[in-house]
Amino acid sequence: MLQSETDVSRTPNCRSQRSTSAFITLLTRRSAIGTKKKKMEQAFVWPWNSQKWATFLAISMFAFLLRMLVALHSYSGAAVPPKYGDYEAQRHWMEITVHTPVKQWYQNTTDNDLCYWGLDYPPLTAYQSFVHGIFLNAVEPAAVALHTSRGYENTSSKLLMRWTVLSSDILVFFPAVLVFVALYYRQHANQEQAWALAMILLQPALMLIDHGHFQYNCISLGLAVGAAAAVIMRQELMACILFSLSLNHKQMSTYYAPAFFAHLLGRCFQCCSPVVGVMRLGVMVLATFAVCWWPFLSSWQSVLQVFSRLAPLERGLYEDYVANFWCSTSLLIKWKQLFSIPMLARLAMGMTIGASLPSMVQQILAPSAQGFLFSMLNSSFAFYLFAFQVHEKSVLLPVLPATLLALNEPQVLQYIVPIAVMSMLPLLRRDGLIIPYFALLSLFFLLPAHPVYGPRGKPDKQKRGIVKSSALNLLPFCSISGAVVLHLIYLFLHPPARYPFLFEALITVYCFVHFLALAIYTNWRQWFQAVDRAEVSKEE
């Protein structure tokens, strides 16, 4: 009886001790979380290393010089009336945004004929055109004069137009890449970081399209890289803002949407209050979109008018010769004849969702920085290979995350970059960009490939199995040999009169097979990278 009374008397003390213990545990966890956040925030404070930043500056300057050299060549639609090409489209958008009210930018009016290069990108592109248009109007008003400037190709105006792209690259893409490399590869040696930076800034595809063909992909891709850097920093709200801005500059950034959605949702599930986390991110996305679309939110009709310009189904399943599933298989299956456009749009959407779903599931279940970059690559592959209305230039979307993963997957980089550039060969030849095409490709092959051995000469066990495979060692030789043969055929032989586009079709199918194989491999890598890490740690 005395013993039981003693036990009862001790019960409050035990509860008190348990409460104190739980309180200390909670404080410890919060302290650990705060320490982790502080460490991540400190990653923005880069340690000053004169040699490292001198190397980074030299690489950036060399990349800028290459862009300037490419800009000396021809561009899309040069001296080809009546509609010219993408150069004229960008110039015309500057003309329209400078001289017409905002609410008329996407509407068919007497001053804005939508049949002549009407705006078909989201509002942020229109604002960018407005800013550049003000610059051109101040320096050379005739270059953006309303109605009278169509096909304007004065030497000085072309120089000004080229500088608008160069400045956009320097102000948006370059800083985003520098921040990304400093954050994602902060544990790597300076030499490896410099190599990763070079692989991103010197990859030929973006230079040829933006500074040759003439576009501003550097802005939307730069914002996407900035959003990826924010994800790595665990700054989810900033990632939402930057990626929303990327979407509002070019709708092609939707290729990355599954990766951002899945990763951020997976992070929310790891929080104490997932619902609150999702709501915070959702509010940030809606707020960013509201700011970008504010001039067009006056009526539902105005919003629908902009949307109709962003998704023109009448353009068809694909344009020209794009190395994706639909164009490659159309040699045997006449998709456009068998199905209506709405049916093809639904079919393409279903296949795109199905192809991107495995990557999304992996990130929802186990979100990680490297897994997120793989997810960006795999979701963009899914869109490029199976989506509706894909352009040749859309290959820039999967190339970007492949370059961001340069140190993790150097072999993927060595395959995807030359094949991506080759897939655009008919377009670049039509633009008169053959010389920079071969020059930049040659430079890419001359750049040192990332060794299979680590920085201290220790074999990278994660790649050792790939190197030992004699079958895989034959792949680069076969791939390069096939590409060389196709180049020779395309540039020096004439196709049969009955099949005038036979060589373009061969290039399309050849590149599609490579992209499909790469997509299968990178999806496998995303799912099993954790297993690989575990095996490496066990061996060590």
XYZ file of C-alpha atoms in Angstrom:
540
model
C 0.000 0.000 0.000
C 2.851 2.334 0.868
C 4.604 1.389 -2.341
C 1.546 2.255 -4.437
C 1.191 5.604 -2.697
C 4.819 6.341 -3.423
C 4.291 5.506 -7.102
C 1.267 7.748 -7.244
C 3.165 10.556 -5.600
C 5.894 10.274 -8.240
C 3.494 10.420 -11.196
C 3.334 14.258 -11.493
C 7.126 14.444 -11.421
C 7.355 11.871 -14.220
C 4.867 13.841 -16.310
C 6.822 17.003 -15.627
C 10.062 15.320 -16.686
C 8.430 14.002 -19.853
C 7.045 17.460 -20.657
C 10.445 19.044 -20.066
C 12.100 16.393 -22.239
C 9.586 16.967 -25.041
C 10.096 20.730 -24.784
C 13.886 20.348 -25.006
C 13.500 18.018 -27.987
C 11.276 20.543 -29.760
C 13.762 23.345 -29.094
C 16.605 21.147 -30.363
C 14.714 20.372 -33.560
C 13.881 24.022 -34.139
C 17.499 24.923 -33.456
C 18.663 22.297 -35.957
C 16.224 23.588 -38.566
C 17.356 27.142 -37.914
C 21.018 26.097 -38.158
C 20.319 24.304 -41.441
C 18.526 27.338 -42.857
C 21.357 29.577 -41.669
C 23.922 27.356 -43.386
C 21.905 27.418 -46.586
C 21.579 31.192 -46.381
C 25.317 31.513 -45.806
C 25.868 29.756 -49.128
C 24.903 33.051 -50.771
C 27.922 34.680 -49.092
C 30.603 33.407 -51.431
C 34.119 33.184 -49.990
C 36.423 35.475 -51.928
C 38.840 33.422 -53.964
C 40.590 35.604 -56.520
C 41.759 32.679 -58.649
C 38.305 31.091 -58.727
C 36.454 34.265 -59.677
C 39.106 35.258 -62.182
C 38.485 31.900 -63.873
C 34.726 32.412 -63.739
C 35.117 35.897 -65.213
C 37.366 34.609 -68.006
C 34.840 31.888 -68.925
C 31.986 34.403 -68.901
C 33.909 36.840 -71.074
C 34.802 34.089 -73.547
C 31.151 32.979 -73.663
C 30.109 36.587 -74.306
C 32.711 36.911 -77.091
C 31.346 33.779 -78.781
C 27.841 35.232 -78.657
C 29.078 38.409 -80.300
C 30.777 36.415 -83.070
C 27.616 34.395 -83.709
C 25.629 37.645 -83.870
C 27.759 38.770 -86.832
C 26.111 36.129 -89.006
C 22.671 35.902 -90.579
C 19.356 35.464 -88.775
C 15.890 34.029 -89.281
C 14.184 35.418 -92.389
C 16.971 37.786 -93.397
C 15.904 39.564 -96.614
C 13.106 37.061 -97.227
C 9.813 38.966 -97.697
C 6.918 39.171 -97.165
C 6.947 37.955 -93.527
C 10.703 37.534 -93.058
C 11.273 35.503 -89.851
C 11.734 35.522 -86.071
C 13.949 38.609 -86.255
C 11.097 40.542 -87.844
C 8.635 39.098 -85.321
C 10.668 40.424 -82.383
C 11.129 43.812 -84.061
C 7.414 44.034 -84.908
C 6.451 43.303 -81.292
C 8.592 46.257 -80.223
C 6.780 48.383 -82.805
C 3.341 47.292 -81.558
C 4.032 47.599 -77.818
C 5.572 51.061 -78.164
C 2.836 52.583 -80.349
C -0.414 50.910 -79.220
C -2.255 50.736 -75.859
C -1.514 47.748 -73.636
C -5.030 46.328 -73.984
C -4.627 46.139 -77.765
C -1.357 44.205 -77.787
C -3.129 40.852 -78.231
C -6.160 42.141 -80.154
C -6.659 42.396 -83.894
C -6.977 46.113 -84.745
C -6.129 48.431 -87.621
C -2.745 49.093 -85.999
C -2.138 45.497 -84.914
C -2.736 42.916 -87.625
C -2.469 39.578 -85.811
C -1.947 37.823 -89.148
C 1.396 39.619 -89.391
C 3.451 38.322 -86.453
C 0.847 38.917 -83.764
C 2.095 38.537 -80.209
C 1.873 34.872 -79.208
C 3.904 34.820 -75.992
C 2.784 35.688 -72.426
C 2.704 39.271 -71.064
C 6.283 39.334 -69.752
C 7.560 38.967 -73.329
C 5.332 41.900 -74.312
C 6.799 44.024 -71.490
C 10.325 43.019 -72.546
C 9.483 44.040 -76.137
C 8.145 47.351 -74.816
C 11.376 48.108 -72.931
C 13.556 47.191 -75.897
C 11.205 49.111 -78.196
C 11.664 52.282 -76.144
C 15.417 51.865 -76.498
C 15.222 51.416 -80.283
C 12.715 54.239 -80.641
C 15.050 56.600 -78.813
C 18.107 55.689 -80.896
C 16.578 54.891 -84.301
C 12.833 55.666 -84.482
C 12.501 54.387 -88.049
C 13.317 50.853 -86.830
C 10.033 50.649 -84.877
C 7.864 53.177 -86.742
C 4.247 52.037 -86.848
C 3.194 50.506 -90.223
C 6.273 51.763 -92.119
C 8.964 49.663 -90.439
C 7.942 46.219 -91.687
C 10.981 44.387 -92.972
C 13.274 47.129 -91.689
C 16.832 45.754 -91.886
C 19.090 48.751 -91.602
C 22.650 47.893 -90.465
C 22.495 50.085 -87.375
C 19.090 48.725 -86.339
C 20.358 45.150 -86.686
C 23.275 46.049 -84.419
C 20.874 47.535 -81.859
C 18.628 44.481 -82.047
C 21.565 42.162 -81.470
C 22.579 44.170 -78.425
C 19.148 43.782 -76.887
C 19.693 39.999 -76.892
C 23.281 40.258 -75.649
C 22.271 42.559 -72.803
C 19.404 40.241 -71.844
C 21.825 37.335 -71.721
C 24.278 39.234 -69.533
C 21.619 40.618 -67.187
C 19.518 37.455 -66.709
C 21.087 34.194 -67.878
C 24.719 34.729 -66.856
C 24.011 35.795 -63.228
C 21.512 32.943 -62.772
C 24.066 30.396 -63.986
C 26.822 31.814 -61.767
C 24.566 31.628 -58.712
C 23.458 28.096 -59.591
C 27.009 26.772 -60.012
C 28.150 28.444 -56.787
C 25.253 26.842 -54.884
C 24.763 23.397 -56.395
C 28.453 22.597 -56.853
C 29.706 24.372 -53.722
C 31.172 21.105 -52.384
C 33.210 20.542 -55.562
C 36.705 21.763 -56.337
C 37.115 25.129 -58.047
C 38.351 23.434 -61.216
C 35.207 21.309 -61.423
C 32.978 24.329 -60.787
C 34.728 26.194 -63.597
C 34.177 23.239 -65.939
C 30.483 23.067 -65.015
C 30.133 26.813 -65.670
C 31.787 26.422 -69.066
C 29.479 23.561 -70.025
C 26.412 25.707 -69.312
C 27.573 28.965 -70.874
C 29.356 27.461 -73.891
C 26.755 24.948 -75.042
C 26.074 25.777 -78.710
C 22.291 25.328 -78.961
C 21.289 28.435 -77.000
C 23.921 30.628 -78.665
C 22.822 29.572 -82.153
C 19.128 30.166 -81.492
C 19.287 33.395 -79.486
C 22.251 35.128 -81.114
C 22.014 33.519 -84.535
C 18.404 32.633 -85.346
C 17.314 35.538 -83.068
C 15.201 35.011 -79.974
C 15.221 35.822 -76.250
C 15.200 32.343 -74.728
C 18.009 33.477 -72.417
C 15.437 35.376 -70.342
C 12.951 32.569 -69.711
C 15.730 29.979 -69.298
C 17.667 32.309 -67.014
C 14.618 32.749 -64.794
C 14.181 28.962 -64.742
C 17.832 28.515 -63.682
C 17.307 31.117 -60.964
C 14.228 29.233 -59.789
C 16.256 25.987 -59.725
C 18.922 27.720 -57.610
C 16.190 28.888 -55.208
C 14.901 25.304 -54.951
C 18.406 24.126 -54.036
C 18.570 26.868 -51.388
C 15.202 25.685 -50.018
C 13.796 29.140 -50.779
C 10.481 27.787 -52.056
C 8.660 31.124 -52.236
C 11.420 32.689 -54.317
C 11.418 29.603 -56.559
C 7.672 30.095 -57.151
C 8.159 33.758 -58.073
C 11.040 33.133 -60.473
C 9.450 30.145 -62.169
C 6.147 31.996 -62.523
C 8.059 34.818 -64.218
C 9.679 32.261 -66.522
C 6.239 30.908 -67.429
C 5.024 34.437 -68.062
C 7.885 35.101 -70.444
C 7.539 31.959 -72.579
C 4.873 29.305 -72.242
C 7.454 26.689 -73.216
C 8.693 26.867 -69.623
C 5.656 24.665 -68.924
C 8.045 21.842 -69.832
C 9.536 22.289 -66.334
C 6.216 22.720 -64.514
C 5.821 19.022 -63.522
C 9.264 19.049 -61.911
C 8.648 22.228 -59.892
C 5.154 21.114 -58.891
C 6.228 17.638 -57.777
C 9.344 18.763 -55.907
C 7.659 21.613 -54.044
C 4.683 19.383 -53.204
C 7.063 16.749 -51.858
C 8.754 19.395 -49.703
C 5.375 20.508 -48.378
C 4.571 16.926 -47.364
C 7.741 16.934 -45.258
C 6.558 19.983 -43.293
C 4.475 19.968 -40.127
C 1.524 21.563 -41.948
C 1.475 20.437 -45.606
C -1.793 22.231 -46.344
C -0.445 25.559 -45.099
C 2.729 25.034 -47.121
C 0.800 24.357 -50.314
C -1.433 27.380 -49.708
C 1.592 29.670 -49.218
C 3.135 28.529 -52.489
C -0.184 28.782 -54.312
C -0.766 32.340 -53.111
C 2.724 33.325 -54.275
C 2.138 31.861 -57.742
C -1.270 33.537 -58.081
C 0.123 36.863 -56.894
C 2.962 36.745 -59.430
C 0.579 35.874 -62.256
C -1.813 38.624 -61.158
C 0.960 41.230 -61.321
C 2.079 40.060 -64.784
C -1.455 39.876 -66.164
C -2.857 42.950 -64.405
C -3.443 45.093 -67.544
C -5.436 42.232 -69.106
C -7.617 41.365 -66.108
C -10.191 44.049 -66.771
C -12.512 41.514 -68.411
C -12.806 37.788 -68.939
C -12.878 38.351 -72.695
C -9.516 40.110 -72.542
C -7.993 37.177 -70.656
C -9.389 34.665 -73.141
C -8.006 36.744 -76.012
C -4.488 36.450 -74.586
C -4.951 32.714 -73.971
C -6.099 32.195 -77.559
C -2.806 33.693 -78.740
C -0.743 31.468 -76.421
C -2.253 28.151 -77.547
C -3.019 28.297 -81.279
C -4.191 24.750 -82.032
C -4.576 25.577 -85.705
C -0.805 25.401 -86.141
C -1.041 21.633 -85.987
C 0.692 18.755 -84.217
C 4.262 19.916 -84.916
C 6.191 22.441 -86.999
C 8.759 21.630 -89.689
C 11.056 18.717 -88.789
C 11.200 18.336 -85.026
C 12.910 15.241 -83.619
C 9.981 14.039 -81.501
C 7.632 11.050 -81.535
C 4.915 12.551 -83.718
C 7.124 13.869 -86.489
C 9.413 10.817 -86.571
C 6.606 8.257 -86.679
C 4.604 10.273 -89.217
C 6.746 8.662 -91.917
C 4.778 5.465 -91.240
C 1.634 6.732 -89.491
C -0.126 9.751 -90.977
C -1.351 11.202 -87.695
C -2.713 14.414 -89.208
C -4.870 12.459 -91.636
C -6.107 9.837 -89.174
C -7.182 12.175 -86.351
C -8.682 15.626 -85.972
C -6.705 18.412 -84.302
C -8.699 18.293 -81.018
C -8.236 14.525 -80.854
C -4.495 14.837 -81.497
C -4.260 17.512 -78.793
C -5.909 15.197 -76.248
C -3.776 12.250 -77.321
C -0.597 14.300 -77.060
C -1.590 15.594 -73.622
C -2.244 12.062 -72.362
C 1.103 10.770 -73.604
C 2.943 13.780 -72.189
C 1.383 13.338 -68.744
C 2.109 9.613 -68.831
C 5.747 10.196 -69.778
C 6.329 12.805 -67.055
C 4.405 10.979 -64.303
C 7.220 8.622 -63.114
C 9.547 11.565 -62.633
C 6.895 13.468 -60.688
C 6.078 10.533 -58.408
C 9.748 10.109 -57.504
C 10.072 13.750 -56.467
C 6.836 13.743 -54.476
C 7.999 10.677 -52.547
C 11.659 11.665 -52.115
C 12.401 15.277 -53.097
C 16.085 16.149 -53.435
C 18.218 18.722 -55.243
C 19.755 16.293 -57.718
C 16.464 14.477 -58.164
C 14.786 17.789 -58.923
C 17.280 18.545 -61.718
C 16.720 15.066 -63.117
C 12.992 15.743 -62.939
C 13.458 18.995 -64.893
C 15.308 17.014 -67.546
C 12.790 14.173 -67.669
C 9.666 16.350 -67.699
C 11.114 18.513 -70.477
C 11.965 15.346 -72.412
C 8.347 14.200 -71.977
C 7.017 17.469 -73.400
C 9.522 17.662 -76.231
C 8.933 14.062 -77.328
C 5.151 13.846 -76.965
C 3.514 17.275 -76.545
C 1.303 19.061 -79.056
C 2.769 21.806 -81.282
C 6.500 21.393 -80.586
C 9.136 23.470 -82.407
C 12.700 22.476 -83.266
C 13.869 25.219 -80.893
C 12.059 23.528 -77.990
C 15.051 21.200 -77.680
C 16.648 24.005 -75.648
C 14.384 23.001 -72.758
C 15.836 19.500 -72.107
C 19.372 20.671 -72.970
C 19.407 23.206 -70.114
C 18.926 20.784 -67.164
C 21.353 18.376 -68.857
C 24.007 21.092 -68.694
C 23.059 21.900 -65.087
C 23.783 18.224 -64.296
C 27.130 18.372 -66.108
C 29.262 17.093 -63.218
C 26.702 14.458 -62.229
C 26.036 13.108 -65.728
C 28.877 14.120 -68.082
C 28.083 11.313 -70.531
C 24.487 12.488 -70.923
C 25.823 15.984 -71.618
C 28.250 14.712 -74.263
C 25.384 12.986 -76.068
C 22.529 15.471 -75.792
C 24.303 18.689 -76.775
C 25.616 17.662 -80.230
C 22.435 15.700 -81.016
C 20.284 18.679 -79.989
C 22.261 21.006 -82.234
C 22.106 18.473 -85.068
C 18.326 18.213 -84.712
C 18.145 21.911 -85.641
C 20.462 21.579 -88.666
C 17.719 22.131 -91.314
C 16.530 25.258 -89.480
C 20.055 26.640 -89.014
C 20.986 25.906 -92.616
C 17.905 27.795 -93.774
C 19.016 30.742 -91.603
C 22.521 30.759 -93.128
C 24.197 29.688 -89.865
C 26.242 26.724 -91.090
C 29.617 28.337 -90.288
C 28.809 29.117 -86.608
C 27.057 25.722 -86.430
C 30.258 23.810 -87.210
C 32.481 26.247 -85.328
C 30.565 25.938 -82.046
C 30.168 22.173 -82.395
C 33.908 21.805 -82.999
C 34.635 23.959 -79.962
C 32.318 21.825 -77.835
C 34.150 18.645 -78.873
C 37.513 20.312 -78.201
C 36.528 21.277 -74.654
C 37.885 18.789 -72.104
C 35.345 16.122 -71.153
C 34.808 15.655 -67.436
C 37.024 12.718 -66.380
C 35.554 9.546 -64.960
C 38.068 9.919 -62.144
C 37.451 12.164 -59.194
C 39.435 15.316 -58.332
C 42.042 13.330 -56.366
C 42.545 10.689 -59.001
C 40.236 8.262 -57.219
C 37.885 6.306 -59.505
C 34.312 7.467 -59.386
C 32.676 4.193 -58.404
C 29.274 5.453 -59.441
C 30.494 5.593 -63.069
C 32.880 2.636 -62.978
C 30.296 0.181 -64.225
C 29.501 2.389 -67.207
C 33.164 2.691 -68.178
C 33.775 -1.056 -68.017
C 30.880 -1.826 -70.326
C 32.373 -2.541 -73.753
C 28.922 -2.240 -75.337
C 28.506 1.316 -74.070
C 32.023 2.190 -75.210
C 30.908 1.491 -78.791
C 27.944 3.846 -78.574
C 29.873 7.130 -78.957
C 31.727 5.787 -82.007
C 28.514 4.548 -83.663
C 26.649 7.736 -82.806
C 29.346 10.066 -84.134
C 29.850 7.950 -87.259
C 26.137 8.051 -88.053
C 26.018 11.813 -87.475
C 29.014 12.405 -89.776
C 27.445 10.314 -92.547
C 24.125 12.166 -92.266
C 25.887 15.540 -92.377
C 27.754 14.592 -95.526
C 24.596 13.304 -97.186
C 22.533 16.347 -96.213
C 25.109 18.950 -97.233
C 26.567 17.450 -100.400
C 23.953 15.185 -101.995
C 20.616 15.953 -103.624
C 17.535 14.029 -102.419
C 15.403 12.052 -104.897
C 12.890 14.213 -106.733
C 10.095 12.044 -105.392
C 11.196 12.590 -101.768
C 12.585 16.147 -101.558
C 12.666 16.153 -97.732
C 14.124 12.670 -97.278
C 17.381 13.851 -95.687
C 15.579 16.104 -93.177
C 13.415 13.137 -92.222
C 16.492 10.936 -91.692
C 18.056 13.539 -89.402
C 14.789 13.823 -87.473
C 14.471 10.065 -86.907
C 18.162 9.723 -86.020
C 17.972 12.434 -83.357
C 14.637 11.147 -82.027
C 16.128 7.698 -81.363
C 18.929 9.329 -79.350
C 16.538 11.517 -77.375
C 14.262 8.572 -76.572
C 17.206 6.471 -75.349
C 18.469 9.378 -73.228
C 15.003 9.948 -71.738
C 14.744 6.275 -70.709
C 18.213 6.370 -69.156
C 17.710 9.627 -67.237
C 14.361 8.436 -65.851
C 16.109 5.292 -64.639
C 18.897 7.393 -63.101
C 16.408 9.591 -61.273
C 14.717 6.616 -59.640
C 17.865 4.705 -58.735
C 20.334 7.458 -57.881
C 19.706 6.908 -54.139
C 20.501 3.198 -54.568
C 23.692 4.111 -56.404
C 24.743 6.435 -53.577
C 24.068 3.731 -51.021
C 26.184 1.245 -52.976
C 29.018 3.742 -53.259
C 28.985 4.425 -49.532
C 29.050 0.687 -48.778
C 32.046 0.138 -51.063
C 33.936 2.993 -49.432
